[in-house]
Amino acid sequence: MGLSVSARRVGIGVVAYLIATWIAVVAVDGANLWGLRDALEEGPVSPPALWQQLYAEGQVTEWLQWGCLAALALTAARLSGWLGRGGDHAAARCWMVFALLGALLLLEDAGNLRHTIARFAGWATQHPVAAFLSETMLFYVLAAVAFFPWVAYRGELLRWRVPMGFLVGGYVAYATAGLMSATRGIGLWYERAGQWLGDRLMPDGLVLLGLEHVYATDDATAFYLMDSLVEESIELIAATLLLMAALTYATRHLEAVQGPPAADEAESRPEGPLSNSPSQDDRA
C-alpha cells in the first residue's frame, strides 16, 4: 500500500517548514543576515530571537503540532465510525483508541495537563513527592493508551505496512522527546548540548542574542535552545507521523470501499477522511 496524497502533502509541508525555519534561525540568529538579528533585538518583539519566536512554548511550531494532533483525533474517530458501520469492529475499536490518544496528547501539550495535575497534587497533599508521582502517573496513562492497540489489535495493525511504519516512527520520535525531557536534569547535559549546538548555529554565542533579560544565565539560554528548538522539532515530527498513518489508512479504506480514483482525478479529488464523499455503507 503506497503513501496517500493527503499524507504526502502533510509530510512534505512539515519537512519544508522545519528545514526553512532552521535555515532562517542560522541566517538571522547566527549570521545576522541583513541586520535582522539587530532589528529583533532593538524592536518591540519579545523575546528578541527568531528561534524563540518560532519554537518556544505556545509559538508557531507548537501550533502546528496541536493542529496535527487535533487532525489525528478527528481522523481516527471518523475512521472508527466508518469501520464500525462496515462491520470491522476490531479495526473500529483500534482507531477509536488512536482518537483518544490524539485527544490526550493534545490536552497534555496544549494545556500542560501534567503541570496542572502536579500543582493540584502538591497543593492537596502538601507533599513534594506528590507532584512528581502524579506527573509520572499521567505519563503511564498516556503510555498505556498508546501501546494498548499494539497489544489488543496487533493483527489489525500488521495488515497495513505503510501506516504501521508511520505509527512506529511517531512512537519512536515521541519516546525520544520524552526521554530527553525526563533526563534533562542529569549531569546538566541539556545545557552542555545546547551550548554545543549554539556554538555551531550561532558563532557569535548565545549570550549575544539579547536574551539576558529573558534568561538569567547563558546556561539557561543553552538549556532552552534544546528545550525549544530541538525538542519541539522532534515532537512536531512525531505528531506528523501519527497523522500521516491515519490519513494513509483512511484513504486506502475509502479506495477499498469505493474503488481507486481515476488517474486524471487522483490529484483533484479530495482524499482522506475529511472529504465528504459517502462510502457504500453511507449510501446503502
mmCIF file of N, CA and C in Angstrom, residues 62-190:
data_model
loop_
_atom_site.group_PDB
_atom_site.id
_atom_site.type_symbol
_atom_site.label_atom_id
_atom_site.label_comp_id
_atom_site.label_asym_id
_atom_site.label_seq_id
_atom_site.Cartn_x
_atom_site.Cartn_y
_atom_site.Cartn_z
ATOM 1 N N GLU A 62 4.530 24.831 17.923
ATOM 2 C CA GLU A 62 3.547 24.141 18.754
ATOM 3 C C GLU A 62 2.153 24.253 18.158
ATOM 4 N N TRP A 63 1.841 25.359 17.517
ATOM 5 C CA TRP A 63 0.527 25.457 16.853
ATOM 6 C C TRP A 63 0.378 24.365 15.804
ATOM 7 N N LEU A 64 1.437 24.165 15.027
ATOM 8 C CA LEU A 64 1.394 23.113 14.005
ATOM 9 C C LEU A 64 1.231 21.740 14.644
ATOM 10 N N GLN A 65 1.930 21.517 15.736
ATOM 11 C CA GLN A 65 1.812 20.237 16.420
ATOM 12 C C GLN A 65 0.397 20.029 16.941
ATOM 13 N N TRP A 66 -0.199 21.061 17.517
ATOM 14 C CA TRP A 66 -1.576 20.940 18.012
ATOM 15 C C TRP A 66 -2.536 20.661 16.869
ATOM 16 N N GLY A 67 -2.291 21.298 15.727
ATOM 17 C CA GLY A 67 -3.141 21.037 14.570
ATOM 18 C C GLY A 67 -3.055 19.596 14.114
ATOM 19 N N CYS A 68 -1.838 19.044 14.104
ATOM 20 C CA CYS A 68 -1.661 17.644 13.707
ATOM 21 C C CYS A 68 -2.357 16.704 14.685
ATOM 22 N N LEU A 69 -2.250 16.979 15.977
ATOM 23 C CA LEU A 69 -2.875 16.109 16.975
ATOM 24 C C LEU A 69 -4.395 16.202 16.910
ATOM 25 N N ALA A 70 -4.930 17.402 16.702
ATOM 26 C CA ALA A 70 -6.380 17.542 16.566
ATOM 27 C C ALA A 70 -6.871 16.821 15.320
ATOM 28 N N ALA A 71 -6.124 16.963 14.213
ATOM 29 C CA ALA A 71 -6.498 16.263 12.984
ATOM 30 C C ALA A 71 -6.406 14.753 13.161
ATOM 31 N N LEU A 72 -5.407 14.290 13.912
ATOM 32 C CA LEU A 72 -5.294 12.855 14.203
ATOM 33 C C LEU A 72 -6.523 12.358 14.957
ATOM 34 N N ALA A 73 -6.922 13.082 15.997
ATOM 35 C CA ALA A 73 -8.073 12.660 16.791
ATOM 36 C C ALA A 73 -9.345 12.619 15.939
ATOM 37 N N LEU A 74 -9.571 13.655 15.130
ATOM 38 C CA LEU A 74 -10.774 13.707 14.295
ATOM 39 C C LEU A 74 -10.745 12.638 13.204
ATOM 40 N N THR A 75 -9.586 12.462 12.580
ATOM 41 C CA THR A 75 -9.472 11.474 11.508
ATOM 42 C C THR A 75 -9.677 10.071 12.035
ATOM 43 N N ALA A 76 -9.024 9.755 13.151
ATOM 44 C CA ALA A 76 -9.145 8.412 13.725
ATOM 45 C C ALA A 76 -10.565 8.136 14.202
ATOM 46 N N ALA A 77 -11.225 9.150 14.773
ATOM 47 C CA ALA A 77 -12.599 8.964 15.243
ATOM 48 C C ALA A 77 -13.544 8.716 14.073
ATOM 49 N N ARG A 78 -13.403 9.493 13.011
ATOM 50 C CA ARG A 78 -14.274 9.298 11.850
ATOM 51 C C ARG A 78 -13.990 7.957 11.179
ATOM 52 N N LEU A 79 -12.719 7.598 11.111
ATOM 53 C CA LEU A 79 -12.357 6.301 10.540
ATOM 54 C C LEU A 79 -12.944 5.166 11.368
ATOM 55 N N SER A 80 -12.932 5.320 12.688
ATOM 56 C CA SER A 80 -13.524 4.302 13.558
ATOM 57 C C SER A 80 -15.006 4.141 13.272
ATOM 58 N N GLY A 81 -15.699 5.261 13.056
ATOM 59 C CA GLY A 81 -17.117 5.174 12.727
ATOM 60 C C GLY A 81 -17.366 4.471 11.411
ATOM 61 N N TRP A 82 -16.582 4.790 10.402
ATOM 62 C CA TRP A 82 -16.725 4.118 9.109
ATOM 63 C C TRP A 82 -16.525 2.619 9.236
ATOM 64 N N LEU A 83 -15.453 2.239 9.937
ATOM 65 C CA LEU A 83 -15.131 0.818 10.067
ATOM 66 C C LEU A 83 -16.208 0.088 10.861
ATOM 67 N N GLY A 84 -16.740 0.754 11.892
ATOM 68 C CA GLY A 84 -17.791 0.127 12.682
ATOM 69 C C GLY A 84 -19.048 -0.101 11.874
ATOM 70 N N ARG A 85 -19.428 0.878 11.038
ATOM 71 C CA ARG A 85 -20.609 0.701 10.196
ATOM 72 C C ARG A 85 -20.396 -0.383 9.150
ATOM 73 N N GLY A 86 -19.146 -0.590 8.770
ATOM 74 C CA GLY A 86 -18.852 -1.631 7.796
ATOM 75 C C GLY A 86 -18.710 -3.014 8.401
ATOM 76 N N GLY A 87 -18.839 -3.128 9.715
ATOM 77 C CA GLY A 87 -18.773 -4.420 10.375
ATOM 78 C C GLY A 87 -17.391 -4.825 10.849
ATOM 79 N N ASP A 88 -16.359 -3.986 10.618
ATOM 80 C CA ASP A 88 -15.000 -4.319 11.056
ATOM 81 C C ASP A 88 -14.799 -3.723 12.444
ATOM 82 N N HIS A 89 -15.364 -4.402 13.444
ATOM 83 C CA HIS A 89 -15.416 -3.827 14.786
ATOM 84 C C HIS A 89 -14.060 -3.798 15.469
ATOM 85 N N ALA A 90 -13.202 -4.749 15.211
ATOM 86 C CA ALA A 90 -11.868 -4.739 15.817
ATOM 87 C C ALA A 90 -11.078 -3.529 15.341
ATOM 88 N N ALA A 91 -11.097 -3.284 14.021
ATOM 89 C CA ALA A 91 -10.398 -2.121 13.482
ATOM 90 C C ALA A 91 -11.028 -0.827 13.993
ATOM 91 N N ALA A 92 -12.346 -0.811 14.144
ATOM 92 C CA ALA A 92 -13.029 0.383 14.650
ATOM 93 C C ALA A 92 -12.572 0.704 16.068
ATOM 94 N N ARG A 93 -12.497 -0.318 16.920
ATOM 95 C CA ARG A 93 -12.041 -0.083 18.294
ATOM 96 C C ARG A 93 -10.579 0.359 18.317
ATOM 97 N N CYS A 94 -9.775 -0.216 17.432
ATOM 98 C CA CYS A 94 -8.362 0.137 17.358
ATOM 99 C C CYS A 94 -8.201 1.627 17.063
ATOM 100 N N TRP A 95 -8.926 2.117 16.056
ATOM 101 C CA TRP A 95 -8.773 3.514 15.679
ATOM 102 C C TRP A 95 -9.454 4.459 16.653
ATOM 103 N N MET A 96 -10.444 3.976 17.388
ATOM 104 C CA MET A 96 -11.015 4.811 18.433
ATOM 105 C C MET A 96 -9.999 5.046 19.555
ATOM 106 N N VAL A 97 -9.180 4.048 19.835
ATOM 107 C CA VAL A 97 -8.106 4.234 20.823
ATOM 108 C C VAL A 97 -7.107 5.279 20.324
ATOM 109 N N PHE A 98 -6.792 5.247 19.029
ATOM 110 C CA PHE A 98 -5.884 6.245 18.484
ATOM 111 C C PHE A 98 -6.509 7.644 18.532
ATOM 112 N N ALA A 99 -7.829 7.729 18.356
ATOM 113 C CA ALA A 99 -8.509 9.018 18.506
ATOM 114 C C ALA A 99 -8.374 9.532 19.935
ATOM 115 N N LEU A 100 -8.547 8.626 20.900
ATOM 116 C CA LEU A 100 -8.372 9.003 22.303
ATOM 117 C C LEU A 100 -6.937 9.438 22.571
ATOM 118 N N LEU A 101 -5.978 8.732 21.985
ATOM 119 C CA LEU A 101 -4.571 9.086 22.159
ATOM 120 C C LEU A 101 -4.292 10.491 21.619
ATOM 121 N N GLY A 102 -4.806 10.789 20.425
ATOM 122 C CA GLY A 102 -4.609 12.115 19.861
ATOM 123 C C GLY A 102 -5.196 13.205 20.744
ATOM 124 N N ALA A 103 -6.389 12.957 21.292
ATOM 125 C CA ALA A 103 -7.031 13.951 22.158
ATOM 126 C C ALA A 103 -6.245 14.152 23.452
ATOM 127 N N LEU A 104 -5.758 13.064 24.031
ATOM 128 C CA LEU A 104 -4.985 13.175 25.278
ATOM 129 C C LEU A 104 -3.660 13.891 25.044
ATOM 130 N N LEU A 105 -2.992 13.573 23.939
ATOM 131 C CA LEU A 105 -1.735 14.253 23.625
ATOM 132 C C LEU A 105 -1.961 15.745 23.397
ATOM 133 N N LEU A 106 -3.079 16.081 22.758
ATOM 134 C CA LEU A 106 -3.397 17.487 22.531
ATOM 135 C C LEU A 106 -3.654 18.207 23.850
ATOM 136 N N LEU A 107 -4.425 17.590 24.747
ATOM 137 C CA LEU A 107 -4.685 18.189 26.044
ATOM 138 C C LEU A 107 -3.405 18.363 26.834
ATOM 139 N N GLU A 108 -2.546 17.374 26.777
ATOM 140 C CA GLU A 108 -1.295 17.442 27.532
ATOM 141 C C GLU A 108 -0.370 18.521 26.989
ATOM 142 N N ASP A 109 -0.250 18.588 25.658
ATOM 143 C CA ASP A 109 0.710 19.527 25.078
ATOM 144 C C ASP A 109 0.185 20.953 25.069
ATOM 145 N N ALA A 110 -1.069 21.140 24.692
ATOM 146 C CA ALA A 110 -1.621 22.492 24.600
ATOM 147 C C ALA A 110 -1.995 23.056 25.968
ATOM 148 N N GLY A 111 -2.460 22.190 26.864
ATOM 149 C CA GLY A 111 -2.912 22.664 28.159
ATOM 150 C C GLY A 111 -1.966 22.415 29.298
ATOM 151 N N ASN A 112 -0.779 21.814 28.991
ATOM 152 C CA ASN A 112 0.189 21.480 30.051
ATOM 153 C C ASN A 112 -0.506 20.725 31.186
ATOM 154 N N LEU A 113 -1.214 19.683 30.796
ATOM 155 C CA LEU A 113 -2.026 18.938 31.747
ATOM 156 C C LEU A 113 -1.184 18.389 32.903
ATOM 157 N N ARG A 114 0.041 17.968 32.599
ATOM 158 C CA ARG A 114 0.883 17.381 33.643
ATOM 159 C C ARG A 114 1.217 18.412 34.729
ATOM 160 N N HIS A 115 1.443 19.656 34.315
ATOM 161 C CA HIS A 115 1.756 20.691 35.294
ATOM 162 C C HIS A 115 0.545 21.011 36.160
ATOM 163 N N THR A 116 -0.636 21.032 35.551
ATOM 164 C CA THR A 116 -1.854 21.300 36.312
ATOM 165 C C THR A 116 -2.098 20.212 37.350
ATOM 166 N N ILE A 117 -1.949 18.958 36.919
ATOM 167 C CA ILE A 117 -2.147 17.840 37.846
ATOM 168 C C ILE A 117 -1.103 17.856 38.951
ATOM 169 N N ALA A 118 0.151 18.151 38.588
ATOM 170 C CA ALA A 118 1.223 18.168 39.585
ATOM 171 C C ALA A 118 0.991 19.268 40.629
ATOM 172 N N ARG A 119 0.566 20.449 40.148
ATOM 173 C CA ARG A 119 0.305 21.550 41.101
ATOM 174 C C ARG A 119 -0.854 21.207 42.027
ATOM 175 N N PHE A 120 -1.912 20.594 41.476
ATOM 176 C CA PHE A 120 -3.060 20.225 42.310
ATOM 177 C C PHE A 120 -2.659 19.169 43.330
ATOM 178 N N ALA A 121 -1.885 18.167 42.896
ATOM 179 C CA ALA A 121 -1.461 17.108 43.815
ATOM 180 C C ALA A 121 -0.583 17.677 44.932
ATOM 181 N N GLY A 122 0.319 18.584 44.567
ATOM 182 C CA GLY A 122 1.166 19.197 45.589
ATOM 183 C C GLY A 122 0.370 20.037 46.570
ATOM 184 N N TRP A 123 -0.643 20.775 46.043
ATOM 185 C CA TRP A 123 -1.482 21.591 46.919
ATOM 186 C C TRP A 123 -2.358 20.720 47.816
ATOM 187 N N ALA A 124 -2.909 19.628 47.263
ATOM 188 C CA ALA A 124 -3.840 18.791 48.022
ATOM 189 C C ALA A 124 -3.137 18.002 49.117
ATOM 190 N N THR A 125 -1.915 17.567 48.865
ATOM 191 C CA THR A 125 -1.221 16.710 49.830
ATOM 192 C C THR A 125 -0.170 17.450 50.640
ATOM 193 N N GLN A 126 0.239 18.625 50.142
ATOM 194 C CA GLN A 126 1.317 19.381 50.791
ATOM 195 C C GLN A 126 2.591 18.541 50.936
ATOM 196 N N HIS A 127 2.790 17.665 49.963
ATOM 197 C CA HIS A 127 3.983 16.804 49.986
ATOM 198 C C HIS A 127 4.714 16.965 48.657
ATOM 199 N N PRO A 128 6.015 17.241 48.684
ATOM 200 C CA PRO A 128 6.742 17.492 47.430
ATOM 201 C C PRO A 128 6.785 16.301 46.491
ATOM 202 N N VAL A 129 6.707 15.085 47.035
ATOM 203 C CA VAL A 129 6.778 13.902 46.183
ATOM 204 C C VAL A 129 5.487 13.706 45.396
ATOM 205 N N ALA A 130 4.374 14.236 45.897
ATOM 206 C CA ALA A 130 3.078 14.017 45.255
ATOM 207 C C ALA A 130 3.060 14.586 43.850
ATOM 208 N N ALA A 131 3.663 15.748 43.658
ATOM 209 C CA ALA A 131 3.672 16.349 42.334
ATOM 210 C C ALA A 131 4.425 15.464 41.345
ATOM 211 N N PHE A 132 5.572 14.953 41.763
ATOM 212 C CA PHE A 132 6.356 14.079 40.887
ATOM 213 C C PHE A 132 5.592 12.806 40.563
ATOM 214 N N LEU A 133 4.966 12.193 41.565
ATOM 215 C CA LEU A 133 4.240 10.946 41.348
ATOM 216 C C LEU A 133 3.035 11.160 40.433
ATOM 217 N N SER A 134 2.324 12.247 40.611
ATOM 218 C CA SER A 134 1.151 12.496 39.775
ATOM 219 C C SER A 134 1.555 12.732 38.323
ATOM 220 N N GLU A 135 2.660 13.441 38.110
ATOM 221 C CA GLU A 135 3.136 13.665 36.747
ATOM 222 C C GLU A 135 3.573 12.356 36.117
ATOM 223 N N THR A 136 4.237 11.511 36.906
ATOM 224 C CA THR A 136 4.669 10.208 36.405
ATOM 225 C C THR A 136 3.472 9.337 36.048
ATOM 226 N N MET A 137 2.436 9.364 36.869
ATOM 227 C CA MET A 137 1.241 8.567 36.602
ATOM 228 C C MET A 137 0.564 8.995 35.307
ATOM 229 N N LEU A 138 0.568 10.303 35.025
ATOM 230 C CA LEU A 138 -0.033 10.774 33.777
ATOM 231 C C LEU A 138 0.704 10.197 32.577
ATOM 232 N N PHE A 139 2.022 10.169 32.643
ATOM 233 C CA PHE A 139 2.790 9.598 31.541
ATOM 234 C C PHE A 139 2.542 8.095 31.413
ATOM 235 N N TYR A 140 2.325 7.411 32.532
ATOM 236 C CA TYR A 140 1.980 5.984 32.476
ATOM 237 C C TYR A 140 0.631 5.793 31.778
ATOM 238 N N VAL A 141 -0.329 6.683 32.061
ATOM 239 C CA VAL A 141 -1.638 6.590 31.407
ATOM 240 C C VAL A 141 -1.494 6.805 29.906
ATOM 241 N N LEU A 142 -0.733 7.831 29.505
ATOM 242 C CA LEU A 142 -0.518 8.085 28.089
ATOM 243 C C LEU A 142 0.172 6.902 27.419
ATOM 244 N N ALA A 143 1.161 6.323 28.102
ATOM 245 C CA ALA A 143 1.870 5.176 27.538
ATOM 246 C C ALA A 143 0.936 3.970 27.405
ATOM 247 N N ALA A 144 0.059 3.775 28.393
ATOM 248 C CA ALA A 144 -0.873 2.646 28.342
ATOM 249 C C ALA A 144 -1.835 2.793 27.165
ATOM 250 N N VAL A 145 -2.362 4.009 26.962
ATOM 251 C CA VAL A 145 -3.262 4.239 25.838
ATOM 252 C C VAL A 145 -2.526 4.050 24.516
ATOM 253 N N ALA A 146 -1.274 4.522 24.458
ATOM 254 C CA ALA A 146 -0.504 4.430 23.222
ATOM 255 C C ALA A 146 -0.193 2.994 22.832
ATOM 256 N N PHE A 147 0.094 2.157 23.812
ATOM 257 C CA PHE A 147 0.527 0.798 23.494
ATOM 258 C C PHE A 147 -0.607 -0.226 23.541
ATOM 259 N N PHE A 148 -1.777 0.172 24.024
ATOM 260 C CA PHE A 148 -2.900 -0.756 24.064
ATOM 261 C C PHE A 148 -3.252 -1.320 22.687
ATOM 262 N N PRO A 149 -3.330 -0.491 21.616
ATOM 263 C CA PRO A 149 -3.651 -1.064 20.298
ATOM 264 C C PRO A 149 -2.647 -2.102 19.822
ATOM 265 N N TRP A 150 -1.376 -1.923 20.208
ATOM 266 C CA TRP A 150 -0.358 -2.882 19.765
ATOM 267 C C TRP A 150 -0.492 -4.220 20.478
ATOM 268 N N VAL A 151 -1.110 -4.192 21.637
ATOM 269 C CA VAL A 151 -1.329 -5.440 22.376
ATOM 270 C C VAL A 151 -2.648 -6.082 21.963
ATOM 271 N N ALA A 152 -3.706 -5.280 21.892
ATOM 272 C CA ALA A 152 -5.043 -5.826 21.640
ATOM 273 C C ALA A 152 -5.348 -6.020 20.159
ATOM 274 N N TYR A 153 -4.752 -5.184 19.291
ATOM 275 C CA TYR A 153 -5.126 -5.207 17.873
ATOM 276 C C TYR A 153 -3.888 -5.272 16.969
ATOM 277 N N ARG A 154 -2.862 -5.962 17.426
ATOM 278 C CA ARG A 154 -1.624 -6.004 16.628
ATOM 279 C C ARG A 154 -1.850 -6.661 15.264
ATOM 280 N N GLY A 155 -2.772 -7.618 15.199
ATOM 281 C CA GLY A 155 -3.062 -8.245 13.914
ATOM 282 C C GLY A 155 -3.616 -7.249 12.918
ATOM 283 N N GLU A 156 -4.491 -6.358 13.383
ATOM 284 C CA GLU A 156 -5.061 -5.327 12.518
ATOM 285 C C GLU A 156 -3.980 -4.349 12.058
ATOM 286 N N LEU A 157 -3.087 -3.959 12.955
ATOM 287 C CA LEU A 157 -2.044 -3.005 12.601
ATOM 288 C C LEU A 157 -1.047 -3.599 11.613
ATOM 289 N N LEU A 158 -0.768 -4.882 11.754
ATOM 290 C CA LEU A 158 0.210 -5.520 10.876
ATOM 291 C C LEU A 158 -0.314 -5.717 9.459
ATOM 292 N N ARG A 159 -1.619 -5.537 9.257
ATOM 293 C CA ARG A 159 -2.180 -5.701 7.912
ATOM 294 C C ARG A 159 -1.699 -4.621 6.960
ATOM 295 N N TRP A 160 -1.399 -3.456 7.475
ATOM 296 C CA TRP A 160 -1.075 -2.308 6.641
ATOM 297 C C TRP A 160 0.328 -1.819 6.974
ATOM 298 N N ARG A 161 1.269 -2.053 6.056
ATOM 299 C CA ARG A 161 2.671 -1.779 6.366
ATOM 300 C C ARG A 161 2.991 -0.295 6.435
ATOM 301 N N VAL A 162 2.448 0.497 5.509
ATOM 302 C CA VAL A 162 2.784 1.921 5.496
ATOM 303 C C VAL A 162 2.270 2.637 6.745
ATOM 304 N N PRO A 163 0.987 2.531 7.110
ATOM 305 C CA PRO A 163 0.549 3.170 8.352
ATOM 306 C C PRO A 163 1.311 2.674 9.577
ATOM 307 N N MET A 164 1.622 1.366 9.614
ATOM 308 C CA MET A 164 2.348 0.840 10.758
ATOM 309 C C MET A 164 3.733 1.478 10.858
ATOM 310 N N GLY A 165 4.391 1.676 9.706
ATOM 311 C CA GLY A 165 5.691 2.323 9.714
ATOM 312 C C GLY A 165 5.620 3.736 10.254
ATOM 313 N N PHE A 166 4.583 4.482 9.856
ATOM 314 C CA PHE A 166 4.416 5.834 10.373
ATOM 315 C C PHE A 166 4.123 5.815 11.872
ATOM 316 N N LEU A 167 3.297 4.867 12.315
ATOM 317 C CA LEU A 167 2.995 4.768 13.735
ATOM 318 C C LEU A 167 4.257 4.488 14.548
ATOM 319 N N VAL A 168 5.058 3.544 14.083
ATOM 320 C CA VAL A 168 6.303 3.219 14.782
ATOM 321 C C VAL A 168 7.220 4.440 14.824
ATOM 322 N N GLY A 169 7.338 5.133 13.683
ATOM 323 C CA GLY A 169 8.165 6.333 13.649
ATOM 324 C C GLY A 169 7.675 7.395 14.609
ATOM 325 N N GLY A 170 6.353 7.599 14.671
ATOM 326 C CA GLY A 170 5.795 8.575 15.597
ATOM 327 C C GLY A 170 6.035 8.200 17.041
ATOM 328 N N TYR A 171 5.877 6.925 17.355
ATOM 329 C CA TYR A 171 6.125 6.460 18.722
ATOM 330 C C TYR A 171 7.585 6.667 19.105
ATOM 331 N N VAL A 172 8.502 6.319 18.194
ATOM 332 C CA VAL A 172 9.935 6.467 18.479
ATOM 333 C C VAL A 172 10.281 7.936 18.694
ATOM 334 N N ALA A 173 9.719 8.815 17.861
ATOM 335 C CA ALA A 173 10.005 10.244 17.996
ATOM 336 C C ALA A 173 9.477 10.787 19.323
ATOM 337 N N TYR A 174 8.243 10.413 19.693
ATOM 338 C CA TYR A 174 7.703 10.877 20.968
ATOM 339 C C TYR A 174 8.493 10.293 22.140
ATOM 340 N N ALA A 175 8.906 9.032 22.046
ATOM 341 C CA ALA A 175 9.701 8.423 23.105
ATOM 342 C C ALA A 175 11.042 9.132 23.251
ATOM 343 N N THR A 176 11.636 9.513 22.121
ATOM 344 C CA THR A 176 12.904 10.234 22.159
ATOM 345 C C THR A 176 12.750 11.577 22.859
ATOM 346 N N ALA A 177 11.702 12.333 22.480
ATOM 347 C CA ALA A 177 11.461 13.629 23.118
ATOM 348 C C ALA A 177 11.165 13.458 24.609
ATOM 349 N N GLY A 178 10.381 12.437 24.946
ATOM 350 C CA GLY A 178 10.065 12.195 26.352
ATOM 351 C C GLY A 178 11.281 11.808 27.160
ATOM 352 N N LEU A 179 12.153 10.963 26.584
ATOM 353 C CA LEU A 179 13.365 10.552 27.284
ATOM 354 C C LEU A 179 14.303 11.740 27.470
ATOM 355 N N MET A 180 14.413 12.580 26.437
ATOM 356 C CA MET A 180 15.242 13.777 26.560
ATOM 357 C C MET A 180 14.731 14.677 27.683
ATOM 358 N N SER A 181 13.405 14.884 27.722
ATOM 359 C CA SER A 181 12.828 15.752 28.737
ATOM 360 C C SER A 181 12.997 15.172 30.136
ATOM 361 N N ALA A 182 12.830 13.854 30.248
ATOM 362 C CA ALA A 182 12.917 13.216 31.564
ATOM 363 C C ALA A 182 14.332 13.224 32.123
ATOM 364 N N THR A 183 15.333 13.208 31.263
ATOM 365 C CA THR A 183 16.726 13.114 31.720
ATOM 366 C C THR A 183 17.477 14.438 31.602
ATOM 367 N N ARG A 184 16.760 15.525 31.301
ATOM 368 C CA ARG A 184 17.459 16.778 31.021
ATOM 369 C C ARG A 184 18.198 17.347 32.225
ATOM 370 N N GLY A 185 17.817 16.917 33.418
ATOM 371 C CA GLY A 185 18.497 17.422 34.608
ATOM 372 C C GLY A 185 19.698 16.595 35.022
ATOM 373 N N ILE A 186 19.953 15.506 34.324
ATOM 374 C CA ILE A 186 21.060 14.624 34.695
ATOM 375 C C ILE A 186 22.362 15.169 34.111
ATOM 376 N N GLY A 187 23.292 15.497 34.978
ATOM 377 C CA GLY A 187 24.600 15.938 34.528
ATOM 378 C C GLY A 187 24.601 17.212 33.707
ATOM 379 N N LEU A 188 23.505 17.991 33.773
ATOM 380 C CA LEU A 188 23.405 19.244 33.019
ATOM 381 C C LEU A 188 23.661 19.036 31.526
ATOM 382 N N TRP A 189 23.240 17.870 31.009
ATOM 383 C CA TRP A 189 23.567 17.576 29.612
ATOM 384 C C TRP A 189 22.764 18.441 28.642
ATOM 385 N N TYR A 190 21.579 18.917 29.067
ATOM 386 C CA TYR A 190 20.823 19.818 28.207
ATOM 387 C C TYR A 190 21.592 21.123 27.995
#
